[in-house]
Structures are given as C-alpha cells and as structure tokens.
Amino acid sequence: MDLLIFGTCNSILLALIATGFSLTFGISGVANFAYGAIYVCGGLFVWALISKAGFPYLASIVISIITMGLFGYALYWVFLFRLRGLVLNEVIATFSGGMAILQLLRYLGFHGYEYALPPFMEGSIEIGGVGIELQRFFMIGIGAALVLFLYFFTHHTRLGLAFRGMSQDERTAITLGIDSDKTAALALAFGSSLATVASITILPLGIIDIDRGFDALIFALAVGMVGGLESVPGVIIASFILGFSQQFVAVFFGSAYTMVVFLSAIIFVLAVKPAGILGKFKELEERV
Amino acid sequence: MEKGTMSSIFKKAWFFVLALLVVSFYGPLIKEGGSSEKPVIIGMPISLYTAYGRDHKKALELTVDEINAKGGVKVDGVMRQFKVVFTDTRDSEPGVPVHDAIMAAEKLILNQKPDFLVGAFHRSEALLAAMDMLADNKMITFSGSPQTPLYTNRIKENPKKYKYLFRSAPYAVSVGVFWGGVLQHINKTLGLKKLFFIAIDFEWAKAIVKSFEGIAGKAGWETVGFDYVPAGQADFSAALTKARKSGAEMILLLHDLPEAPVCLRQWKAMKIPTMLSVIWTPAIDGPRSWQMYGDSLNYSIAAEFPAGGSFPVKNLPGSEEWINAWLKKYKDPPETSASKAAVYPAMRAIVDAINRVGRLDRDAIAEAILETDLKDISGRIRFEKEAHQMVISTDLSKGMTFAAFQWLDGKRIVIYPKAIADADIKLPPWVKK
C-alpha cells in the first residue's frame, strides 16, 4: 500500500514538473531550458508576496501564475522571436538565461533555509492505513485536475485547438490562419504558468532552493525523453512509469539508486524508440 | 549672458571640480592618517551566499564590533582596532571547482593583506587544497565549516609547515564522540537500542555513518539498517518505510540540504514508531526552524555548537548575551545553529594571543595561540598542541561543549550534557516503548 500511495505521489510530482516543458516544446518547438529558473522564480514570487507584501496566499498564487505567464510571453518576444528555428541558438539562449536568473537569485541572497511556502493545509490523513501529508494529498488532486483541464483546454477551446494544430503541423496550421509566433509566445506563457503551478504545489513540501531549479529542468528533460518531449499524454505515462519504478527501487534496493532509474529508462528508450513512448518528432528518422 | 559673467561661472566651476578632485584623492588618506593606528585586518574567505556564510560573516562583524568598542587590541604598546574583509569563495555552490575557491582566498591575502583568516572555507576539499598556499603565506588561519579530520591529521604530521593553521570549531570526530554520548544517554534513559540511519548520499555523510556505527555500538546501540537519499529528493517515504520494517527505535538523520524537513513531516504523518535525531541539519536545528516547520519538528532531537550559540541555555548563565547582541544588531535571529562556532572562539584566541605577545609577529602569535586557555560561557577555549584543534568536551572545565536539545512545542529543551540539561528526553506519543 505504501508503494501504491507514494508511487502515485511521486508520479504526479514528475508529471506536474514535466507538463509545462513538454507543452511548450510540443507547440512552439522551443526547448525552454530556462524552465528550472521559472519554476524557482514562481515559488519565490509567491513567497515574496506573502511574507514581504502581506498578500493572502490564494491571491499570491493567482498573481504569481499570471506574472510568470507574462514573463514567458515576454521571453519569447524579447529573446526567442529572432532565434526561432535556430535550434542550437534557442537552447543556448534559454539555458544561459536560466543560469543567469538562478545565479542572480543566489547573488541576491535567495539561498538559505528561510524561504519556504506554507502547506495549503497542515496535517495528515490516512489512506488505506498509510499516513500522508495533506499537501501531498492535494498534489494528487491538483495533478488530476491539471490533466482534466489540459484535455478540456486542448479539445474544446479556440486557443487549445490552435495549440494542437501547431503541434501537429505548423505549416498547415499557418495556412489555416493560425499565427505561428503568437501561438508560440502563448505556449511559452502557458508553459511558464504551468511551471509555477508545479512549484507552488511541490515546494511547500520542503524549501524553495535555487538548486531545485536545476532538478526541475533535469526531471522535465528525463520524463520528456522517455514519454516523448512534445507529447503531454506521453509525458504523463512516462511520469507514472518512472515514478513507480523509482519508488520500487527506493523501497527494495535503496533511495540512492533512484537516479539510476532515470538514466536506465533514457538509455532504454533511446535505444528502442528514440522519439519516446508517444513522441512523433523523430518517427520518420526512425523508419529510415 | 555677458562674456565676463560666463567666464566667472567657468572659473568657479573649475575651482569646484579641482576641489572635488583634491578631496577625493586625499580625503581617504587624511581620514586614515586621522585615525590612531593602522587596523589589524581579519579576512574571511567563505562561501558568502549560503546560510552558513551569511551567519559567519555577521558573527565576525558582531564580535569585531564588540572588541573594537572595548578599544581593540594592544600592538607595540598602542591600541589598534580590527577591520574585517571578506571574499566569496563559492565553494558550497554546485560545480564550482576547488581552485576557484583557493584563488579567491589567495587574492584576498595578496590584495587586502589580512593579518589573520577566520572561518575559512565551506568545503573540506577547498580547505585541504588551500593548506599549502596558506602555509606558504604564513597566514594564521582558523578554518570554518569543513569537517574533515585530514586537516588536523596533516597538521599533526607536519607541525612545522602548518604551524599557522588552526580549527576553532568541531569536526567529524568530535561530532561523533558527542553524539555517542547523546545516544548512550538516550539508551540509558529510554531503553532504546535499535538504530536506523537516513543520510544524504554524499561522501561526508557516508563517512560519518560508518564511524557512527562503531560509536553507536559502544553506546549500546545496534544498527538495524540505513538508507542514502539523493540530493534534491523531496520524498523520504521509502527510507521511512524501511526504518519501520527494520524495527528501528531511533532514526538518525544526516542531511544538510534544505529538503531535510520533509523527512520530519513524513515521519510524523506516517506515524513512524521511532525517535528521530538530526545531525548537521540547519533547516531543523536552526533558530528559525520552528517558525517555518512548526509542529512537524516536535519531539525531534538536534544539537548546536557551542551551547548557547543560537538560543539562551538556562543552565549557562550569560549565554543570552550573544543572541541578544545579535538580535540588537541584526533584528532577525541567525539562520543556523552554528553562528557562534568557529568565529567567536577564534577571535577571542587572536585577541588573547596578541595581548600576550604584544606585537604582530606571526610565529610568536601562532605559538601563543597554542597556549590559549580562556574561560567561556560555553566551556573553555583551548587547543590541542599537536593537532591545533580546539578542545571539544562535554566537561565544561576541559573544553567547549555542544548542547543536544529536543524540540517541544516550539521550545528547545536541553537534554544533554547532564551538566546543562533542562529536562529528560520525552518519547513522542505515537512511539510505544
């Protein structure tokens, strides 16, 4: 039962972190390597609004999600607009931008033990005889709600359909009147907001730390590579495979070996199906 | 405007600019010359943008302020003030090579020409690699956070070369010896004897677990298992499940990264039937920890060095002075429980040695430091002659002591050593004996 409960929690945690990165990449083709920095900034922004400006928790969350979304939107138009399509340049720009943000935060002193978000609700509950913190329980709920929201959004809203059109075939989408740059910028905004949702949900479990930004990026990449970088359903499936595998390895072999799960899964997927479980981008090359 | 008026304005402006230049060039010299004597410079090469770095910096400024307020130190018959200079070694940041930290320290030595270094470095690797450079520069150095016994072992092996190097803080061995005493006390008081280690997957933690197995064995404990958790992991459920299955009665957590409190939250949520103690876990043993993690810390056991360094100890009269002075100067309490460690004893030893020698002769001062014998609120400041290590002891008449405490409803209740204990240890209500 422990394995089932904490395996689910771990899987949802990975899915929350990886979804924003995958969504952005799937729609705009931009691998946003500043994703980890945005993840940390989102959490720190909520912390600052609560502890320095005295805002209520819920209002701080909403403001932070919107602000980081606007940041992602601006990131596209200021830095990525001119680089679009130059894959290496995109990677260099976003990676160096992300590093600069994290190092700036470190320089400004946001590195210590005092930066923590309060849990949404203190306490714990028992599920099947297993005690679990309420925050972790909320995380499962938020993860499930996010999946439902994304499904509804991408199937029943104009913008969501435009996102899907872009991710399926950008040129055809353009011929149908979808503005490629505008949609890509919105994808960056959407991905940044999702990174903030993830950080606000996950960071109350521990402390806001700059190094968690590096972890978030690595987790997002690993899950994306296994599931298919551009495929949100693939990312969710990969999250559950990796989340449960990690928990299984931690319980039966030791927590220290959990990182081996990522590495082994990446090597296996690259050898067998380089596009990832539901990825399409490299399928043609694979056939050749 | 008339030509004559313009010319007069320009003349005045030139005069003003000239005066400004003269003041900016000679002003600092006039000020320097105006003060009584050249200050004694204390350098601190440390990873500044960390909780330990910030606390060490503040502790040094606070200590120096207090010494300067009393007139400073007498050198060649003249009272001289202390001045502090800092450099960021960045040695606690991920991916920063050791030689960058050494270069930062060497730059500080060459440019600022400090007379002493205090609280030097964060990582053992940096300190060990810097030893020869420090010795070549004849720099009297008191190390900071590094825990490695290799530092003092090397000093012991080559005392002539490393005569200028000291440590004024605990290290892995003294931490182990102290915790051996805590475990023995818990064993005797509560009759617990099965121990499970949860440690971060770093070499220092593995080394301490290895040495602790022997120490715990001597204290009447049996190690029933261990689990190493990778850095960044925010889920300790697997490790805690293993601890429960192993029949452990006490979990010893060695984890210095910010996610450590997650372990305590899950320990409580999962109702793991064990006691839980933490070693070198600033997120849990720090003065601000309860404010952040509240009830999830209840019943956990931690330690601070020296006793009275981050909160007043009832049985150590006067121990409130440090924390009160800190709050007066900085308003917020320290971030870690080790704010007084390393810096304060080092500065007291430096002042005492200069006063005895009477001049800034590094060889004579290094020898004088070894003869230090000062009474302090938290014990006695002395150094081992061969290893240049400050004496750490639970006997206050022999050396400086730690204080082990238990979090109970937001208060830190000292439980060990007996000489300064407030109360006995309490079992969490969900643990059946």
PDB file of C-alpha atoms in Angstrom, chain B residues 55-285:
ATOM      1  CA  ASP B  55      25.929  33.744   9.657  1.00  0.00           C
ATOM      2  CA  HIS B  56      29.735  33.534   9.831  1.00  0.00           C
ATOM      3  CA  LYS B  57      30.046  36.998   8.272  1.00  0.00           C
ATOM      4  CA  LYS B  58      27.551  38.505  10.700  1.00  0.00           C
ATOM      5  CA  ALA B  59      29.180  36.717  13.652  1.00  0.00           C
ATOM      6  CA  LEU B  60      32.581  38.147  12.698  1.00  0.00           C
ATOM      7  CA  GLU B  61      31.222  41.688  12.328  1.00  0.00           C
ATOM      8  CA  LEU B  62      29.420  41.396  15.665  1.00  0.00           C
ATOM      9  CA  THR B  63      32.468  40.041  17.503  1.00  0.00           C
ATOM     10  CA  VAL B  64      34.779  42.652  15.988  1.00  0.00           C
ATOM     11  CA  ASP B  65      32.326  45.449  16.863  1.00  0.00           C
ATOM     12  CA  GLU B  66      32.379  44.307  20.485  1.00  0.00           C
ATOM     13  CA  ILE B  67      36.177  44.081  20.602  1.00  0.00           C
ATOM     14  CA  ASN B  68      36.574  47.489  18.923  1.00  0.00           C
ATOM     15  CA  ALA B  69      34.046  49.027  21.339  1.00  0.00           C
ATOM     16  CA  LYS B  70      36.358  47.964  24.159  1.00  0.00           C
ATOM     17  CA  GLY B  71      39.272  49.736  22.493  1.00  0.00           C
ATOM     18  CA  GLY B  72      40.633  46.977  20.257  1.00  0.00           C
ATOM     19  CA  VAL B  73      43.928  45.252  20.893  1.00  0.00           C
ATOM     20  CA  LYS B  74      47.332  46.477  22.086  1.00  0.00           C
ATOM     21  CA  VAL B  75      50.075  46.139  19.467  1.00  0.00           C
ATOM     22  CA  ASP B  76      53.551  47.552  20.177  1.00  0.00           C
ATOM     23  CA  GLY B  77      52.078  49.460  23.110  1.00  0.00           C
ATOM     24  CA  VAL B  78      49.383  51.180  21.007  1.00  0.00           C
ATOM     25  CA  MET B  79      45.671  50.281  20.915  1.00  0.00           C
ATOM     26  CA  ARG B  80      44.604  49.229  17.428  1.00  0.00           C
ATOM     27  CA  GLN B  81      41.141  48.493  16.044  1.00  0.00           C
ATOM     28  CA  PHE B  82      40.170  45.448  13.977  1.00  0.00           C
ATOM     29  CA  LYS B  83      38.941  45.712  10.395  1.00  0.00           C
ATOM     30  CA  VAL B  84      37.188  42.873   8.546  1.00  0.00           C
ATOM     31  CA  VAL B  85      37.452  41.996   4.860  1.00  0.00           C
ATOM     32  CA  PHE B  86      35.537  39.256   3.047  1.00  0.00           C
ATOM     33  CA  THR B  87      35.738  37.282  -0.159  1.00  0.00           C
ATOM     34  CA  ASP B  88      33.254  34.870  -1.700  1.00  0.00           C
ATOM     35  CA  THR B  89      34.944  31.512  -2.294  1.00  0.00           C
ATOM     36  CA  ARG B  90      31.717  29.996  -3.717  1.00  0.00           C
ATOM     37  CA  ASP B  91      32.956  26.580  -2.606  1.00  0.00           C
ATOM     38  CA  SER B  92      29.499  25.444  -1.487  1.00  0.00           C
ATOM     39  CA  GLU B  93      27.920  26.119  -4.861  1.00  0.00           C
ATOM     40  CA  PRO B  94      27.410  23.204  -7.239  1.00  0.00           C
ATOM     41  CA  GLY B  95      30.035  22.869  -9.960  1.00  0.00           C
ATOM     42  CA  VAL B  96      32.499  25.412  -8.575  1.00  0.00           C
ATOM     43  CA  PRO B  97      35.999  23.930  -8.849  1.00  0.00           C
ATOM     44  CA  VAL B  98      38.204  23.899  -5.760  1.00  0.00           C
ATOM     45  CA  HIS B  99      40.920  26.005  -7.414  1.00  0.00           C
ATOM     46  CA  ASP B 100      38.428  28.878  -7.859  1.00  0.00           C
ATOM     47  CA  ALA B 101      37.921  28.927  -4.092  1.00  0.00           C
ATOM     48  CA  ILE B 102      41.677  28.886  -3.475  1.00  0.00           C
ATOM     49  CA  MET B 103      42.256  31.668  -6.000  1.00  0.00           C
ATOM     50  CA  ALA B 104      39.617  33.813  -4.271  1.00  0.00           C
ATOM     51  CA  ALA B 105      41.333  33.273  -0.906  1.00  0.00           C
ATOM     52  CA  GLU B 106      44.788  33.970  -2.349  1.00  0.00           C
ATOM     53  CA  LYS B 107      43.515  37.162  -3.974  1.00  0.00           C
ATOM     54  CA  LEU B 108      42.185  38.270  -0.610  1.00  0.00           C
ATOM     55  CA  ILE B 109      45.562  37.562   1.013  1.00  0.00           C
ATOM     56  CA  LEU B 110      47.571  39.384  -1.674  1.00  0.00           C
ATOM     57  CA  ASN B 111      45.282  42.389  -2.170  1.00  0.00           C
ATOM     58  CA  GLN B 112      43.891  43.052   1.286  1.00  0.00           C
ATOM     59  CA  LYS B 113      46.892  41.754   3.216  1.00  0.00           C
ATOM     60  CA  PRO B 114      44.969  40.412   6.214  1.00  0.00           C
ATOM     61  CA  ASP B 115      46.846  39.592   9.406  1.00  0.00           C
ATOM     62  CA  PHE B 116      44.561  36.625  10.170  1.00  0.00           C
ATOM     63  CA  LEU B 117      41.971  34.491   8.374  1.00  0.00           C
ATOM     64  CA  VAL B 118      38.886  33.355  10.283  1.00  0.00           C
ATOM     65  CA  GLY B 119      36.055  30.978   9.287  1.00  0.00           C
ATOM     66  CA  ALA B 120      37.978  29.915   6.202  1.00  0.00           C
ATOM     67  CA  PHE B 121      36.149  27.882   3.525  1.00  0.00           C
ATOM     68  CA  HIS B 122      32.977  25.846   3.453  1.00  0.00           C
ATOM     69  CA  ARG B 123      34.013  22.536   1.896  1.00  0.00           C
ATOM     70  CA  SER B 124      36.723  20.245   3.197  1.00  0.00           C
ATOM     71  CA  GLU B 125      38.112  19.806  -0.325  1.00  0.00           C
ATOM     72  CA  ALA B 126      38.813  23.536  -0.586  1.00  0.00           C
ATOM     73  CA  LEU B 127      40.392  23.763   2.857  1.00  0.00           C
ATOM     74  CA  LEU B 128      42.662  20.757   2.258  1.00  0.00           C
ATOM     75  CA  ALA B 129      43.757  22.047  -1.130  1.00  0.00           C
ATOM     76  CA  ALA B 130      44.459  25.513   0.320  1.00  0.00           C
ATOM     77  CA  MET B 131      46.636  24.319   3.203  1.00  0.00           C
ATOM     78  CA  ASP B 132      49.955  24.673   1.364  1.00  0.00           C
ATOM     79  CA  MET B 133      49.046  28.102  -0.013  1.00  0.00           C
ATOM     80  CA  LEU B 134      48.107  29.289   3.479  1.00  0.00           C
ATOM     81  CA  ALA B 135      51.316  27.866   4.927  1.00  0.00           C
ATOM     82  CA  ASP B 136      53.446  29.472   2.183  1.00  0.00           C
ATOM     83  CA  ASN B 137      51.866  32.843   3.008  1.00  0.00           C
ATOM     84  CA  LYS B 138      52.438  32.284   6.761  1.00  0.00           C
ATOM     85  CA  MET B 139      48.780  33.104   7.200  1.00  0.00           C
ATOM     86  CA  ILE B 140      47.368  32.393  10.643  1.00  0.00           C
ATOM     87  CA  THR B 141      44.099  30.701   9.710  1.00  0.00           C
ATOM     88  CA  PHE B 142      41.138  29.386  11.658  1.00  0.00           C
ATOM     89  CA  SER B 143      39.049  27.118   9.429  1.00  0.00           C
ATOM     90  CA  GLY B 144      35.258  27.372   9.242  1.00  0.00           C
ATOM     91  CA  SER B 145      32.741  24.653   8.414  1.00  0.00           C
ATOM     92  CA  PRO B 146      34.944  21.893   6.893  1.00  0.00           C
ATOM     93  CA  GLN B 147      34.557  18.666   8.850  1.00  0.00           C
ATOM     94  CA  THR B 148      37.440  16.599   7.596  1.00  0.00           C
ATOM     95  CA  PRO B 149      39.841  15.015  10.124  1.00  0.00           C
ATOM     96  CA  LEU B 150      42.520  15.076   7.379  1.00  0.00           C
ATOM     97  CA  TYR B 151      43.120  18.778   8.105  1.00  0.00           C
ATOM     98  CA  THR B 152      44.206  18.196  11.687  1.00  0.00           C
ATOM     99  CA  ASN B 153      45.937  14.915  10.772  1.00  0.00           C
ATOM    100  CA  ARG B 154      48.129  16.763   8.262  1.00  0.00           C
ATOM    101  CA  ILE B 155      48.938  19.434  10.844  1.00  0.00           C
ATOM    102  CA  LYS B 156      49.921  16.665  13.247  1.00  0.00           C
ATOM    103  CA  GLU B 157      52.155  15.036  10.614  1.00  0.00           C
ATOM    104  CA  ASN B 158      53.902  18.273   9.657  1.00  0.00           C
ATOM    105  CA  PRO B 159      53.572  20.725  12.566  1.00  0.00           C
ATOM    106  CA  LYS B 160      56.456  22.918  11.376  1.00  0.00           C
ATOM    107  CA  LYS B 161      54.963  23.562   7.967  1.00  0.00           C
ATOM    108  CA  TYR B 162      51.388  24.032   9.187  1.00  0.00           C
ATOM    109  CA  LYS B 163      52.183  25.906  12.396  1.00  0.00           C
ATOM    110  CA  TYR B 164      49.873  28.768  11.356  1.00  0.00           C
ATOM    111  CA  LEU B 165      46.756  26.653  10.808  1.00  0.00           C
ATOM    112  CA  PHE B 166      44.074  26.037  13.446  1.00  0.00           C
ATOM    113  CA  ARG B 167      40.496  24.888  13.828  1.00  0.00           C
ATOM    114  CA  SER B 168      38.179  26.635  16.306  1.00  0.00           C
ATOM    115  CA  ALA B 169      35.078  24.530  15.587  1.00  0.00           C
ATOM    116  CA  PRO B 170      34.002  20.902  15.930  1.00  0.00           C
ATOM    117  CA  TYR B 171      34.767  18.372  13.188  1.00  0.00           C
ATOM    118  CA  ALA B 172      33.563  14.903  12.213  1.00  0.00           C
ATOM    119  CA  VAL B 173      35.356  13.116  15.080  1.00  0.00           C
ATOM    120  CA  SER B 174      34.210  15.479  17.849  1.00  0.00           C
ATOM    121  CA  VAL B 175      30.672  15.394  16.420  1.00  0.00           C
ATOM    122  CA  GLY B 176      30.788  11.587  16.532  1.00  0.00           C
ATOM    123  CA  VAL B 177      32.109  11.499  20.092  1.00  0.00           C
ATOM    124  CA  PHE B 178      29.429  13.940  21.258  1.00  0.00           C
ATOM    125  CA  TRP B 179      26.610  12.039  19.574  1.00  0.00           C
ATOM    126  CA  GLY B 180      27.970   8.816  21.058  1.00  0.00           C
ATOM    127  CA  GLY B 181      27.294  10.412  24.447  1.00  0.00           C
ATOM    128  CA  VAL B 182      23.795  11.509  23.386  1.00  0.00           C
ATOM    129  CA  LEU B 183      22.968   8.003  22.163  1.00  0.00           C
ATOM    130  CA  GLN B 184      24.269   6.445  25.359  1.00  0.00           C
ATOM    131  CA  HIS B 185      22.108   8.874  27.346  1.00  0.00           C
ATOM    132  CA  ILE B 186      19.005   8.010  25.293  1.00  0.00           C
ATOM    133  CA  ASN B 187      19.790   4.313  25.617  1.00  0.00           C
ATOM    134  CA  LYS B 188      20.044   4.583  29.406  1.00  0.00           C
ATOM    135  CA  THR B 189      17.070   6.919  29.854  1.00  0.00           C
ATOM    136  CA  LEU B 190      14.553   5.340  27.479  1.00  0.00           C
ATOM    137  CA  GLY B 191      15.977   1.860  26.939  1.00  0.00           C
ATOM    138  CA  LEU B 192      16.009   2.254  23.141  1.00  0.00           C
ATOM    139  CA  LYS B 193      18.707   0.357  21.271  1.00  0.00           C
ATOM    140  CA  LYS B 194      17.867  -0.173  17.568  1.00  0.00           C
ATOM    141  CA  LEU B 195      19.255   2.482  15.262  1.00  0.00           C
ATOM    142  CA  PHE B 196      18.479   3.290  11.617  1.00  0.00           C
ATOM    143  CA  PHE B 197      20.452   5.840   9.598  1.00  0.00           C
ATOM    144  CA  ILE B 198      18.953   8.040   6.891  1.00  0.00           C
ATOM    145  CA  ALA B 199      21.712  10.073   5.287  1.00  0.00           C
ATOM    146  CA  ILE B 200      22.185  12.223   2.234  1.00  0.00           C
ATOM    147  CA  ASP B 201      24.061  10.375  -0.497  1.00  0.00           C
ATOM    148  CA  PHE B 202      27.279  12.395  -0.032  1.00  0.00           C
ATOM    149  CA  GLU B 203      30.695  11.141   0.958  1.00  0.00           C
ATOM    150  CA  TRP B 204      30.853  13.125   4.216  1.00  0.00           C
ATOM    151  CA  ALA B 205      27.546  11.655   5.401  1.00  0.00           C
ATOM    152  CA  LYS B 206      28.568   8.126   4.425  1.00  0.00           C
ATOM    153  CA  ALA B 207      31.844   8.550   6.321  1.00  0.00           C
ATOM    154  CA  ILE B 208      30.009   9.756   9.426  1.00  0.00           C
ATOM    155  CA  VAL B 209      27.507   6.854   9.214  1.00  0.00           C
ATOM    156  CA  LYS B 210      30.432   4.432   9.001  1.00  0.00           C
ATOM    157  CA  SER B 211      32.169   5.928  12.022  1.00  0.00           C
ATOM    158  CA  PHE B 212      28.861   6.231  13.889  1.00  0.00           C
ATOM    159  CA  GLU B 213      28.140   2.519  13.588  1.00  0.00           C
ATOM    160  CA  GLY B 214      31.138   1.843  15.833  1.00  0.00           C
ATOM    161  CA  ILE B 215      30.377   4.746  18.174  1.00  0.00           C
ATOM    162  CA  ALA B 216      26.712   3.682  18.485  1.00  0.00           C
ATOM    163  CA  GLY B 217      27.772   0.077  19.136  1.00  0.00           C
ATOM    164  CA  LYS B 218      29.914   1.215  22.067  1.00  0.00           C
ATOM    165  CA  ALA B 219      26.952   3.270  23.347  1.00  0.00           C
ATOM    166  CA  GLY B 220      24.776   0.132  23.467  1.00  0.00           C
ATOM    167  CA  TRP B 221      23.008   0.529  20.106  1.00  0.00           C
ATOM    168  CA  GLU B 222      22.537  -1.971  17.301  1.00  0.00           C
ATOM    169  CA  THR B 223      22.441  -0.611  13.736  1.00  0.00           C
ATOM    170  CA  VAL B 224      19.438  -2.235  12.027  1.00  0.00           C
ATOM    171  CA  GLY B 225      19.732  -0.510   8.660  1.00  0.00           C
ATOM    172  CA  PHE B 226      20.491   2.588   6.637  1.00  0.00           C
ATOM    173  CA  ASP B 227      19.303   4.365   3.531  1.00  0.00           C
ATOM    174  CA  TYR B 228      21.114   7.012   1.492  1.00  0.00           C
ATOM    175  CA  VAL B 229      18.855   9.608  -0.082  1.00  0.00           C
ATOM    176  CA  PRO B 230      19.946  11.505  -3.218  1.00  0.00           C
ATOM    177  CA  ALA B 231      20.228  15.289  -3.033  1.00  0.00           C
ATOM    178  CA  GLY B 232      17.055  17.052  -4.102  1.00  0.00           C
ATOM    179  CA  GLN B 233      14.692  14.183  -3.293  1.00  0.00           C
ATOM    180  CA  ALA B 234      11.583  15.521  -1.555  1.00  0.00           C
ATOM    181  CA  ASP B 235      10.150  12.136  -0.600  1.00  0.00           C
ATOM    182  CA  PHE B 236      11.551  10.117   2.295  1.00  0.00           C
ATOM    183  CA  SER B 237       8.672   7.622   2.422  1.00  0.00           C
ATOM    184  CA  ALA B 238      10.773   4.710   1.140  1.00  0.00           C
ATOM    185  CA  ALA B 239      13.517   5.317   3.691  1.00  0.00           C
ATOM    186  CA  LEU B 240      10.980   5.709   6.496  1.00  0.00           C
ATOM    187  CA  THR B 241       9.120   2.559   5.427  1.00  0.00           C
ATOM    188  CA  LYS B 242      12.403   0.659   5.574  1.00  0.00           C
ATOM    189  CA  ALA B 243      13.079   2.084   9.031  1.00  0.00           C
ATOM    190  CA  ARG B 244       9.661   0.925  10.240  1.00  0.00           C
ATOM    191  CA  LYS B 245      10.143  -2.561   8.774  1.00  0.00           C
ATOM    192  CA  SER B 246      13.601  -2.863  10.353  1.00  0.00           C
ATOM    193  CA  GLY B 247      12.116  -2.477  13.832  1.00  0.00           C
ATOM    194  CA  ALA B 248      14.216   0.644  14.465  1.00  0.00           C
ATOM    195  CA  GLU B 249      13.586   2.611  17.647  1.00  0.00           C
ATOM    196  CA  MET B 250      15.606   5.641  16.640  1.00  0.00           C
ATOM    197  CA  ILE B 251      16.316   7.258  13.272  1.00  0.00           C
ATOM    198  CA  LEU B 252      19.477   9.299  12.911  1.00  0.00           C
ATOM    199  CA  LEU B 253      19.131  11.769  10.026  1.00  0.00           C
ATOM    200  CA  LEU B 254      22.292  13.224   8.486  1.00  0.00           C
ATOM    201  CA  HIS B 255      21.186  15.707   5.856  1.00  0.00           C
ATOM    202  CA  ASP B 256      22.397  19.269   5.350  1.00  0.00           C
ATOM    203  CA  LEU B 257      20.233  20.243   2.379  1.00  0.00           C
ATOM    204  CA  PRO B 258      17.027  22.293   2.533  1.00  0.00           C
ATOM    205  CA  GLU B 259      14.696  19.364   1.817  1.00  0.00           C
ATOM    206  CA  ALA B 260      15.582  17.636   5.124  1.00  0.00           C
ATOM    207  CA  PRO B 261      12.431  18.842   6.977  1.00  0.00           C
ATOM    208  CA  VAL B 262      10.336  16.784   4.538  1.00  0.00           C
ATOM    209  CA  CYS B 263      11.663  13.728   6.383  1.00  0.00           C
ATOM    210  CA  LEU B 264      10.265  15.017   9.677  1.00  0.00           C
ATOM    211  CA  ARG B 265       6.901  15.874   8.161  1.00  0.00           C
ATOM    212  CA  GLN B 266       6.615  12.370   6.737  1.00  0.00           C
ATOM    213  CA  TRP B 267       7.943  10.798   9.949  1.00  0.00           C
ATOM    214  CA  LYS B 268       5.031  12.396  11.752  1.00  0.00           C
ATOM    215  CA  ALA B 269       2.407  11.902   9.017  1.00  0.00           C
ATOM    216  CA  MET B 270       3.328   8.228   8.605  1.00  0.00           C
ATOM    217  CA  LYS B 271       3.472   7.821  12.393  1.00  0.00           C
ATOM    218  CA  ILE B 272       6.815   6.012  12.203  1.00  0.00           C
ATOM    219  CA  PRO B 273       7.214   4.498  15.694  1.00  0.00           C
ATOM    220  CA  THR B 274      10.734   5.816  16.335  1.00  0.00           C
ATOM    221  CA  MET B 275      12.551   8.710  17.918  1.00  0.00           C
ATOM    222  CA  LEU B 276      14.284  10.964  15.373  1.00  0.00           C
ATOM    223  CA  SER B 277      17.554  12.825  15.803  1.00  0.00           C
ATOM    224  CA  VAL B 278      19.207  15.091  13.266  1.00  0.00           C
ATOM    225  CA  ILE B 279      22.882  15.881  12.767  1.00  0.00           C
ATOM    226  CA  TRP B 280      24.151  18.901  10.782  1.00  0.00           C
ATOM    227  CA  THR B 281      20.676  19.741   9.543  1.00  0.00           C
ATOM    228  CA  PRO B 282      20.409  23.541   9.660  1.00  0.00           C
ATOM    229  CA  ALA B 283      16.863  23.501   8.308  1.00  0.00           C
ATOM    230  CA  ILE B 284      15.827  21.687  11.504  1.00  0.00           C
ATOM    231  CA  ASP B 285      18.258  22.757  14.220  1.00  0.00           C
TER     232      ASP B 285
END
